[in-house]
PDB file of C-alpha atoms and ligand atoms in Angstrom:
ATOM      1  CA  MET A   1       0.000   0.000   0.000  1.00  0.00           C
ATOM      2  CA  PRO A   2       1.387   3.425  -0.863  1.00  0.00           C
ATOM      3  CA  GLU A   3       2.322   5.198   2.359  1.00  0.00           C
ATOM      4  CA  LEU A   4       3.359   8.801   2.851  1.00  0.00           C
ATOM      5  CA  PRO A   5       6.884   8.521   1.368  1.00  0.00           C
ATOM      6  CA  GLU A   6       5.534   6.795  -1.757  1.00  0.00           C
ATOM      7  CA  VAL A   7       2.707   9.304  -2.190  1.00  0.00           C
ATOM      8  CA  GLU A   8       5.155  12.187  -1.706  1.00  0.00           C
ATOM      9  CA  ARG A   9       7.425  10.713  -4.397  1.00  0.00           C
ATOM     10  CA  ALA A  10       4.446  10.160  -6.718  1.00  0.00           C
ATOM     11  CA  ALA A  11       3.291  13.767  -6.259  1.00  0.00           C
ATOM     12  CA  ARG A  12       6.794  15.027  -7.087  1.00  0.00           C
ATOM     13  CA  ARG A  13       6.942  12.829 -10.172  1.00  0.00           C
ATOM     14  CA  LEU A  14       3.564  14.170 -11.233  1.00  0.00           C
ATOM     15  CA  GLY A  15       4.718  17.739 -10.642  1.00  0.00           C
ATOM     16  CA  LYS A  16       7.814  17.235 -12.793  1.00  0.00           C
ATOM     17  CA  ALA A  17       5.719  15.928 -15.674  1.00  0.00           C
ATOM     18  CA  ALA A  18       2.688  18.168 -15.425  1.00  0.00           C
ATOM     19  CA  LEU A  19       3.322  21.447 -13.649  1.00  0.00           C
ATOM     20  CA  GLY A  20       2.510  24.486 -15.766  1.00  0.00           C
ATOM     21  CA  LYS A  21       1.121  22.321 -18.562  1.00  0.00           C
ATOM     22  CA  THR A  22      -2.353  22.291 -20.063  1.00  0.00           C
ATOM     23  CA  ILE A  23      -4.765  19.362 -19.885  1.00  0.00           C
ATOM     24  CA  ALA A  24      -5.770  18.218 -23.381  1.00  0.00           C
ATOM     25  CA  SER A  25      -8.185  15.612 -22.042  1.00  0.00           C
ATOM     26  CA  ALA A  26      -8.990  13.766 -18.854  1.00  0.00           C
ATOM     27  CA  LYS A  27     -11.202  10.778 -18.452  1.00  0.00           C
ATOM     28  CA  ALA A  28     -12.055   7.917 -16.165  1.00  0.00           C
ATOM     29  CA  ILE A  29     -11.880   4.509 -17.863  1.00  0.00           C
ATOM     30  CA  HIS A  30     -12.975   2.056 -15.182  1.00  0.00           C
ATOM     31  CA  PRO A  31     -16.684   2.148 -14.172  1.00  0.00           C
ATOM     32  CA  ALA A  32     -15.795   2.644 -10.478  1.00  0.00           C
ATOM     33  CA  LEU A  33     -13.807   5.764 -11.345  1.00  0.00           C
ATOM     34  CA  LYS A  34     -16.402   7.006 -13.823  1.00  0.00           C
ATOM     35  CA  ARG A  35     -18.781   7.302 -10.898  1.00  0.00           C
ATOM     36  CA  LYS A  36     -16.272   9.659  -9.290  1.00  0.00           C
ATOM     37  CA  LEU A  37     -15.266  11.724 -12.302  1.00  0.00           C
ATOM     38  CA  SER A  38     -18.256  12.263 -14.567  1.00  0.00           C
ATOM     39  CA  PRO A  39     -18.043  13.063 -18.317  1.00  0.00           C
ATOM     40  CA  ALA A  40     -19.190  16.616 -17.513  1.00  0.00           C
ATOM     41  CA  GLN A  41     -16.363  17.009 -15.000  1.00  0.00           C
ATOM     42  CA  SER A  42     -13.899  15.564 -17.524  1.00  0.00           C
ATOM     43  CA  ARG A  43     -15.025  18.244 -19.980  1.00  0.00           C
ATOM     44  CA  ALA A  44     -14.654  20.930 -17.293  1.00  0.00           C
ATOM     45  CA  VAL A  45     -10.915  20.313 -16.870  1.00  0.00           C
ATOM     46  CA  ARG A  46     -10.127  20.260 -20.592  1.00  0.00           C
ATOM     47  CA  GLY A  47      -7.911  23.184 -21.608  1.00  0.00           C
ATOM     48  CA  LYS A  48      -7.099  24.062 -18.004  1.00  0.00           C
ATOM     49  CA  ARG A  49      -3.533  24.618 -16.840  1.00  0.00           C
ATOM     50  CA  ILE A  50      -2.040  22.688 -13.916  1.00  0.00           C
ATOM     51  CA  ASP A  51      -0.832  25.420 -11.563  1.00  0.00           C
ATOM     52  CA  GLN A  52       0.127  23.517  -8.439  1.00  0.00           C
ATOM     53  CA  ILE A  53       0.497  19.956  -7.166  1.00  0.00           C
ATOM     54  CA  GLU A  54       0.012  19.557  -3.444  1.00  0.00           C
ATOM     55  CA  ARG A  55       0.041  16.585  -1.094  1.00  0.00           C
ATOM     56  CA  ARG A  56      -2.215  16.561   1.964  1.00  0.00           C
ATOM     57  CA  GLY A  57      -1.972  13.334   3.919  1.00  0.00           C
ATOM     58  CA  LYS A  58      -2.180  10.691   1.214  1.00  0.00           C
ATOM     59  CA  HIS A  59      -4.284  12.885  -1.071  1.00  0.00           C
ATOM     60  CA  GLN A  60      -2.723  14.485  -4.147  1.00  0.00           C
ATOM     61  CA  LEU A  61      -4.279  17.780  -5.144  1.00  0.00           C
ATOM     62  CA  ILE A  62      -3.921  18.972  -8.728  1.00  0.00           C
ATOM     63  CA  HIS A  63      -4.822  22.660  -8.655  1.00  0.00           C
ATOM     64  CA  LEU A  64      -6.025  24.075 -11.975  1.00  0.00           C
ATOM     65  CA  ASP A  65      -5.996  27.676 -13.219  1.00  0.00           C
ATOM     66  CA  SER A  66      -9.805  27.590 -13.178  1.00  0.00           C
ATOM     67  CA  GLY A  67      -9.687  27.316  -9.372  1.00  0.00           C
ATOM     68  CA  ASP A  68     -11.004  23.740  -9.545  1.00  0.00           C
ATOM     69  CA  THR A  69      -8.932  20.911  -8.059  1.00  0.00           C
ATOM     70  CA  LEU A  70      -8.548  17.298  -9.099  1.00  0.00           C
ATOM     71  CA  VAL A  71      -8.187  15.184  -5.960  1.00  0.00           C
ATOM     72  CA  VAL A  72      -6.464  11.803  -6.290  1.00  0.00           C
ATOM     73  CA  HIS A  73      -6.116   9.055  -3.696  1.00  0.00           C
ATOM     74  CA  PHE A  74      -4.173   5.872  -4.487  1.00  0.00           C
ATOM     75  CA  ARG A  75      -5.852   3.774  -1.741  1.00  0.00           C
ATOM     76  CA  MET A  76      -4.317   0.274  -1.756  1.00  0.00           C
ATOM     77  CA  ASN A  77      -2.503  -0.062  -5.071  1.00  0.00           C
ATOM     78  CA  GLY A  78      -2.629   3.116  -7.128  1.00  0.00           C
ATOM     79  CA  ASP A  79       0.327   4.755  -8.872  1.00  0.00           C
ATOM     80  CA  TRP A  80       1.133   7.092 -11.730  1.00  0.00           C
ATOM     81  CA  GLU A  81       2.354   5.770 -15.057  1.00  0.00           C
ATOM     82  CA  ILE A  82       3.835   8.675 -17.000  1.00  0.00           C
ATOM     83  CA  GLY A  83       4.874   8.476 -20.645  1.00  0.00           C
ATOM     84  CA  PRO A  84       4.070   9.575 -24.184  1.00  0.00           C
ATOM     85  CA  ALA A  85       0.410   9.511 -25.220  1.00  0.00           C
ATOM     86  CA  SER A  86       1.448   7.503 -28.289  1.00  0.00           C
ATOM     87  CA  ALA A  87       2.521   4.476 -26.187  1.00  0.00           C
ATOM     88  CA  PRO A  88       0.069   1.604 -25.667  1.00  0.00           C
ATOM     89  CA  LEU A  89      -2.224   2.189 -22.718  1.00  0.00           C
ATOM     90  CA  GLU A  90      -1.301   0.285 -19.532  1.00  0.00           C
ATOM     91  CA  SER A  91      -3.822  -2.523 -18.999  1.00  0.00           C
ATOM     92  CA  PHE A  92      -4.587  -1.352 -15.464  1.00  0.00           C
ATOM     93  CA  ALA A  93      -4.984   2.326 -16.402  1.00  0.00           C
ATOM     94  CA  ARG A  94      -8.158   3.417 -14.611  1.00  0.00           C
ATOM     95  CA  ALA A  95      -8.107   7.115 -15.468  1.00  0.00           C
ATOM     96  CA  VAL A  96      -6.004   9.077 -17.913  1.00  0.00           C
ATOM     97  CA  ILE A  97      -4.923  12.705 -18.144  1.00  0.00           C
ATOM     98  CA  GLU A  98      -3.377  13.743 -21.459  1.00  0.00           C
ATOM     99  CA  LEU A  99      -1.404  16.954 -21.581  1.00  0.00           C
ATOM    100  CA  ALA A 100      -1.186  19.324 -24.514  1.00  0.00           C
ATOM    101  CA  ASP A 101       2.546  18.544 -24.876  1.00  0.00           C
ATOM    102  CA  GLY A 102       1.827  14.860 -25.635  1.00  0.00           C
ATOM    103  CA  THR A 103       2.455  13.469 -22.152  1.00  0.00           C
ATOM    104  CA  ARG A 104       0.024  10.890 -20.810  1.00  0.00           C
ATOM    105  CA  ILE A 105      -0.477  10.458 -17.087  1.00  0.00           C
ATOM    106  CA  SER A 106      -2.294   7.243 -16.227  1.00  0.00           C
ATOM    107  CA  LEU A 107      -3.680   6.367 -12.841  1.00  0.00           C
ATOM    108  CA  VAL A 108      -2.846   2.655 -12.776  1.00  0.00           C
ATOM    109  CA  ASP A 109      -4.393   0.404 -10.190  1.00  0.00           C
ATOM    110  CA  ARG A 110      -4.753  -3.361 -10.467  1.00  0.00           C
ATOM    111  CA  ARG A 111      -7.698  -3.390  -8.054  1.00  0.00           C
ATOM    112  CA  ALA A 112      -9.323  -0.144  -9.243  1.00  0.00           C
ATOM    113  CA  LEU A 113      -9.833   1.184  -5.714  1.00  0.00           C
ATOM    114  CA  SER A 114      -8.119   4.523  -6.367  1.00  0.00           C
ATOM    115  CA  SER A 115     -10.187   7.638  -6.715  1.00  0.00           C
ATOM    116  CA  ILE A 116     -10.075  10.809  -8.760  1.00  0.00           C
ATOM    117  CA  THR A 117     -12.640  13.515  -8.116  1.00  0.00           C
ATOM    118  CA  LEU A 118     -13.104  17.163  -9.024  1.00  0.00           C
ATOM    119  CA  ASP A 119     -13.605  19.809  -6.367  1.00  0.00           C
ATOM    120  CA  LYS A 120     -15.156  22.982  -7.718  1.00  0.00           C
ATOM    121  CA  LYS A 121     -13.469  26.280  -6.909  1.00  0.00           C
ATOM    122  CA  GLY A 122     -13.901  27.085  -3.218  1.00  0.00           C
ATOM    123  CA  ALA A 123     -15.130  23.579  -2.320  1.00  0.00           C
ATOM    124  CA  SER A 124     -13.174  20.782  -0.693  1.00  0.00           C
ATOM    125  CA  SER A 125     -14.097  17.123  -0.439  1.00  0.00           C
ATOM    126  CA  LEU A 126     -11.096  16.361   1.758  1.00  0.00           C
ATOM    127  CA  PRO A 127     -11.851  14.850   5.144  1.00  0.00           C
ATOM    128  CA  LYS A 128     -10.631  16.668   8.244  1.00  0.00           C
ATOM    129  CA  LEU A 129      -6.867  16.218   8.294  1.00  0.00           C
ATOM    130  CA  GLY A 130      -4.530  16.723  11.219  1.00  0.00           C
ATOM    131  CA  ARG A 131      -1.023  18.115  11.020  1.00  0.00           C
ATOM    132  CA  GLU A 132       1.245  16.472   8.464  1.00  0.00           C
ATOM    133  CA  ALA A 133       3.413  13.624   9.751  1.00  0.00           C
ATOM    134  CA  ILE A 134       6.502  15.275   8.263  1.00  0.00           C
ATOM    135  CA  ASP A 135       5.587  18.856   9.191  1.00  0.00           C
ATOM    136  CA  PRO A 136       7.868  20.533  11.764  1.00  0.00           C
ATOM    137  CA  SER A 137       4.716  21.786  13.541  1.00  0.00           C
ATOM    138  CA  LEU A 138       3.925  18.219  14.606  1.00  0.00           C
ATOM    139  CA  ASP A 139       5.085  18.169  18.231  1.00  0.00           C
ATOM    140  CA  ALA A 140       4.228  16.588  21.573  1.00  0.00           C
ATOM    141  CA  ASP A 141       1.889  19.452  22.549  1.00  0.00           C
ATOM    142  CA  TYR A 142      -0.142  19.061  19.378  1.00  0.00           C
ATOM    143  CA  LEU A 143      -0.250  15.262  19.666  1.00  0.00           C
ATOM    144  CA  SER A 144      -1.205  15.436  23.317  1.00  0.00           C
ATOM    145  CA  ALA A 145      -4.174  17.701  22.558  1.00  0.00           C
ATOM    146  CA  ALA A 146      -5.244  15.607  19.553  1.00  0.00           C
ATOM    147  CA  LEU A 147      -4.996  12.290  21.411  1.00  0.00           C
ATOM    148  CA  LYS A 148      -6.724  13.526  24.590  1.00  0.00           C
ATOM    149  CA  ARG A 149     -10.126  13.189  22.945  1.00  0.00           C
ATOM    150  CA  LYS A 150      -9.514   9.702  21.522  1.00  0.00           C
ATOM    151  CA  LYS A 151     -11.060   6.792  23.385  1.00  0.00           C
ATOM    152  CA  VAL A 152      -9.035   4.099  21.597  1.00  0.00           C
ATOM    153  CA  ALA A 153      -5.536   2.642  21.878  1.00  0.00           C
ATOM    154  CA  ILE A 154      -2.632   4.719  20.622  1.00  0.00           C
ATOM    155  CA  LYS A 155      -2.067   2.659  17.450  1.00  0.00           C
ATOM    156  CA  PRO A 156      -5.562   3.117  15.915  1.00  0.00           C
ATOM    157  CA  ALA A 157      -5.604   6.728  17.188  1.00  0.00           C
ATOM    158  CA  LEU A 158      -2.434   7.502  15.223  1.00  0.00           C
ATOM    159  CA  MET A 159      -3.974   5.936  12.103  1.00  0.00           C
ATOM    160  CA  ASP A 160      -6.790   8.501  12.293  1.00  0.00           C
ATOM    161  CA  GLN A 161      -5.975  11.058   9.585  1.00  0.00           C
ATOM    162  CA  SER A 162      -7.619  13.814  11.618  1.00  0.00           C
ATOM    163  CA  VAL A 163      -4.906  13.284  14.234  1.00  0.00           C
ATOM    164  CA  VAL A 164      -1.861  12.967  11.967  1.00  0.00           C
ATOM    165  CA  ALA A 165      -2.218  13.257   8.197  1.00  0.00           C
ATOM    166  CA  GLY A 166      -0.273  10.751   6.144  1.00  0.00           C
ATOM    167  CA  LEU A 167       0.593   8.149   8.766  1.00  0.00           C
ATOM    168  CA  GLY A 168      -0.413   4.641   7.689  1.00  0.00           C
ATOM    169  CA  ASN A 169      -0.284   1.142   9.095  1.00  0.00           C
ATOM    170  CA  ILE A 170       3.382   0.457   8.341  1.00  0.00           C
ATOM    171  CA  TYR A 171       4.926   3.630   9.712  1.00  0.00           C
ATOM    172  CA  VAL A 172       2.710   3.825  12.800  1.00  0.00           C
ATOM    173  CA  ALA A 173       3.936   0.359  13.790  1.00  0.00           C
ATOM    174  CA  GLU A 174       7.543   1.291  13.020  1.00  0.00           C
ATOM    175  CA  ALA A 175       7.331   4.577  14.945  1.00  0.00           C
ATOM    176  CA  LEU A 176       5.800   2.927  18.022  1.00  0.00           C
ATOM    177  CA  TRP A 177       8.631   0.383  18.004  1.00  0.00           C
ATOM    178  CA  GLU A 178      11.261   3.125  17.638  1.00  0.00           C
ATOM    179  CA  ALA A 179       9.716   5.024  20.559  1.00  0.00           C
ATOM    180  CA  GLU A 180       9.366   1.796  22.600  1.00  0.00           C
ATOM    181  CA  LEU A 181       5.638   2.434  23.058  1.00  0.00           C
ATOM    182  CA  ASP A 182       3.002  -0.264  23.518  1.00  0.00           C
ATOM    183  CA  PRO A 183       0.426   0.044  20.695  1.00  0.00           C
ATOM    184  CA  ARG A 184      -2.312  -1.220  23.043  1.00  0.00           C
ATOM    185  CA  ARG A 185      -2.054   1.608  25.595  1.00  0.00           C
ATOM    186  CA  PRO A 186      -4.902   4.161  25.691  1.00  0.00           C
ATOM    187  CA  ALA A 187      -4.085   7.108  23.410  1.00  0.00           C
ATOM    188  CA  ALA A 188      -5.457   9.674  25.848  1.00  0.00           C
ATOM    189  CA  LYS A 189      -3.040   8.626  28.580  1.00  0.00           C
ATOM    190  CA  ALA A 190       0.230   9.086  26.675  1.00  0.00           C
ATOM    191  CA  THR A 191       2.508  11.492  28.529  1.00  0.00           C
ATOM    192  CA  LYS A 192       4.306  14.423  26.904  1.00  0.00           C
ATOM    193  CA  ALA A 193       7.640  12.661  27.417  1.00  0.00           C
ATOM    194  CA  LYS A 194       6.412   9.620  25.502  1.00  0.00           C
ATOM    195  CA  LEU A 195       4.897  11.776  22.783  1.00  0.00           C
ATOM    196  CA  THR A 196       8.168  13.681  22.402  1.00  0.00           C
ATOM    197  CA  ARG A 197       9.858  10.329  21.743  1.00  0.00           C
ATOM    198  CA  LEU A 198       7.071   9.387  19.386  1.00  0.00           C
ATOM    199  CA  VAL A 199       7.412  12.565  17.322  1.00  0.00           C
ATOM    200  CA  GLU A 200      11.152  11.906  16.922  1.00  0.00           C
ATOM    201  CA  ALA A 201      10.382   8.311  15.973  1.00  0.00           C
ATOM    202  CA  ILE A 202       7.819   9.358  13.346  1.00  0.00           C
ATOM    203  CA  ARG A 203      10.412  11.659  11.722  1.00  0.00           C
ATOM    204  CA  LEU A 204      13.009   8.920  11.868  1.00  0.00           C
ATOM    205  CA  VAL A 205      10.942   6.184  10.238  1.00  0.00           C
ATOM    206  CA  LEU A 206       9.663   8.498   7.512  1.00  0.00           C
ATOM    207  CA  SER A 207      13.182   9.492   6.479  1.00  0.00           C
ATOM    208  CA  PRO A 208      14.983   6.179   5.848  1.00  0.00           C
ATOM    209  CA  ARG A 209      18.379   7.822   5.476  1.00  0.00           C
ATOM    210  CA  LYS A 210      18.208   8.926   9.097  1.00  0.00           C
ATOM    211  CA  ARG A 211      17.573   5.434  10.397  1.00  0.00           C
ATOM    212  CA  ARG A 212      20.053   4.317  12.983  1.00  0.00           C
ATOM    213  CA  PRO A 213      22.597   1.858  11.613  1.00  0.00           C
ATOM    214  CA  GLY A 214      22.352  -1.722  12.793  1.00  0.00           C
ATOM    215  CA  ARG A 215      18.616  -1.731  13.313  1.00  0.00           C
ATOM    216  CA  TYR A 216      17.627  -2.287   9.729  1.00  0.00           C
ATOM    217  CA  THR A 217      18.977  -4.567   7.077  1.00  0.00           C
ATOM    218  CA  GLU A 218      18.857  -2.487   3.966  1.00  0.00           C
ATOM    219  CA  THR A 219      18.064  -5.397   1.693  1.00  0.00           C
ATOM    220  CA  ARG A 220      15.407  -4.170  -0.639  1.00  0.00           C
ATOM    221  CA  GLY A 221      12.001  -5.626   0.043  1.00  0.00           C
ATOM    222  CA  VAL A 222      13.170  -8.171   2.601  1.00  0.00           C
ATOM    223  CA  ASP A 223      12.748  -7.135   6.223  1.00  0.00           C
ATOM    224  CA  ARG A 224      12.971  -3.497   5.393  1.00  0.00           C
ATOM    225  CA  PHE A 225      11.136  -2.828   8.619  1.00  0.00           C
ATOM    226  CA  ALA A 226      11.796  -3.406  12.293  1.00  0.00           C
ATOM    227  CA  VAL A 227       8.379  -4.868  13.092  1.00  0.00           C
ATOM    228  CA  TYR A 228       6.019  -4.509  10.142  1.00  0.00           C
ATOM    229  CA  ASP A 229       5.237  -7.891   8.572  1.00  0.00           C
ATOM    230  CA  ARG A 230       7.809  -9.615  10.821  1.00  0.00           C
ATOM    231  CA  GLU A 231       5.497 -11.784  12.949  1.00  0.00           C
ATOM    232  CA  GLY A 232       7.445 -14.570  14.703  1.00  0.00           C
ATOM    233  CA  LYS A 233      10.831 -13.053  13.870  1.00  0.00           C
ATOM    234  CA  PRO A 234      13.303 -11.894  16.517  1.00  0.00           C
ATOM    235  CA  CYS A 235      13.167  -8.313  17.742  1.00  0.00           C
ATOM    236  CA  ARG A 236      16.225  -6.297  16.739  1.00  0.00           C
ATOM    237  CA  ARG A 237      16.428  -4.592  20.103  1.00  0.00           C
ATOM    238  CA  CYS A 238      15.668  -7.261  22.718  1.00  0.00           C
ATOM    239  CA  ASP A 239      15.224 -11.006  23.090  1.00  0.00           C
ATOM    240  CA  GLY A 240      11.554 -10.738  22.205  1.00  0.00           C
ATOM    241  CA  VAL A 241       9.665 -12.040  19.202  1.00  0.00           C
ATOM    242  CA  ILE A 242       7.519  -9.817  16.992  1.00  0.00           C
ATOM    243  CA  GLU A 243       3.819 -10.396  17.552  1.00  0.00           C
ATOM    244  CA  ARG A 244       0.822  -9.599  15.396  1.00  0.00           C
ATOM    245  CA  ILE A 245      -2.507  -8.496  16.818  1.00  0.00           C
ATOM    246  CA  VAL A 246      -5.543  -6.934  15.148  1.00  0.00           C
ATOM    247  CA  GLN A 247      -6.631  -3.438  16.185  1.00  0.00           C
ATOM    248  CA  ALA A 248      -9.557  -1.682  14.530  1.00  0.00           C
ATOM    249  CA  GLY A 249      -9.489  -4.285  11.763  1.00  0.00           C
ATOM    250  CA  ARG A 250      -5.833  -3.770  10.900  1.00  0.00           C
ATOM    251  CA  SER A 251      -2.740  -5.800  11.749  1.00  0.00           C
ATOM    252  CA  THR A 252      -0.445  -4.365  14.375  1.00  0.00           C
ATOM    253  CA  TYR A 253       3.102  -5.718  14.624  1.00  0.00           C
ATOM    254  CA  PHE A 254       5.041  -5.044  17.805  1.00  0.00           C
ATOM    255  CA  CYS A 255       7.398  -6.482  20.416  1.00  0.00           C
ATOM    256  CA  SER A 256       5.906  -6.861  23.877  1.00  0.00           C
ATOM    257  CA  GLY A 257       9.415  -7.352  25.225  1.00  0.00           C
ATOM    258  CA  CYS A 258      10.644  -3.804  24.666  1.00  0.00           C
ATOM    259  CA  GLN A 259       7.568  -1.768  23.694  1.00  0.00           C
ATOM    260  CA  ARG A 260       6.448  -1.172  27.247  1.00  0.00           C
ATOM    261  CA  GLY A 261       5.947   2.594  27.343  1.00  0.00           C
TER     262      GLY A 261
HETATM  263 ZN1   ZN B   1      11.878  -6.035  21.515  1.00  0.00          ZN
END
């Protein structure tokens, strides 16, 4: 599933290919996406210039010179395929934006769960989003206030995009391990000291280059993470074994040996 670093990279790639350019045509191909971007909306973006690409949480916002905004969410499998409009269309292309310069941007998604919608000028379909996971303004004071009103454990609370925008299942688990925090503890009871550690941990796990040496094997794809998807494997910090539990319908990986905070 694309998480914040992947969505950030995708938005940058999109910006490189599309910023300042004019949309020649845009259309949804898959029926599920056609329900989200109607033919009338497709016509409304034709001839409009792409003025700004913005990421908010895992949403990509394509701001047009008309004031309207195309809002894209990759969900589980989405990605951009960018190339010349003359190339054969990717078989999993679910929506396509062609630019006046001959570039084709395809929203590819094997499972067709991605979405692309059009927000009219002045309107926003975005859900309430908290501070960005990688924004310097994310600090223990903010987290403390945001978590005070949550009646769930800290792991599902951190997955709530209205608390922290952009944090997903993988990096929440990784950050809780880094900060040595138990994912099952009530969110509202986390102390400022713990949340200070957590904020540092969130920054650390979202910038792989900053990861402490020795804790991660940098083999691509295999055990890239400290806990995520490592059920039954040894903890890299203590003698414990990584466990998997389900919280709010999602898998949580953690080590009960050292995540005691
Ligand atoms: Zn451990």
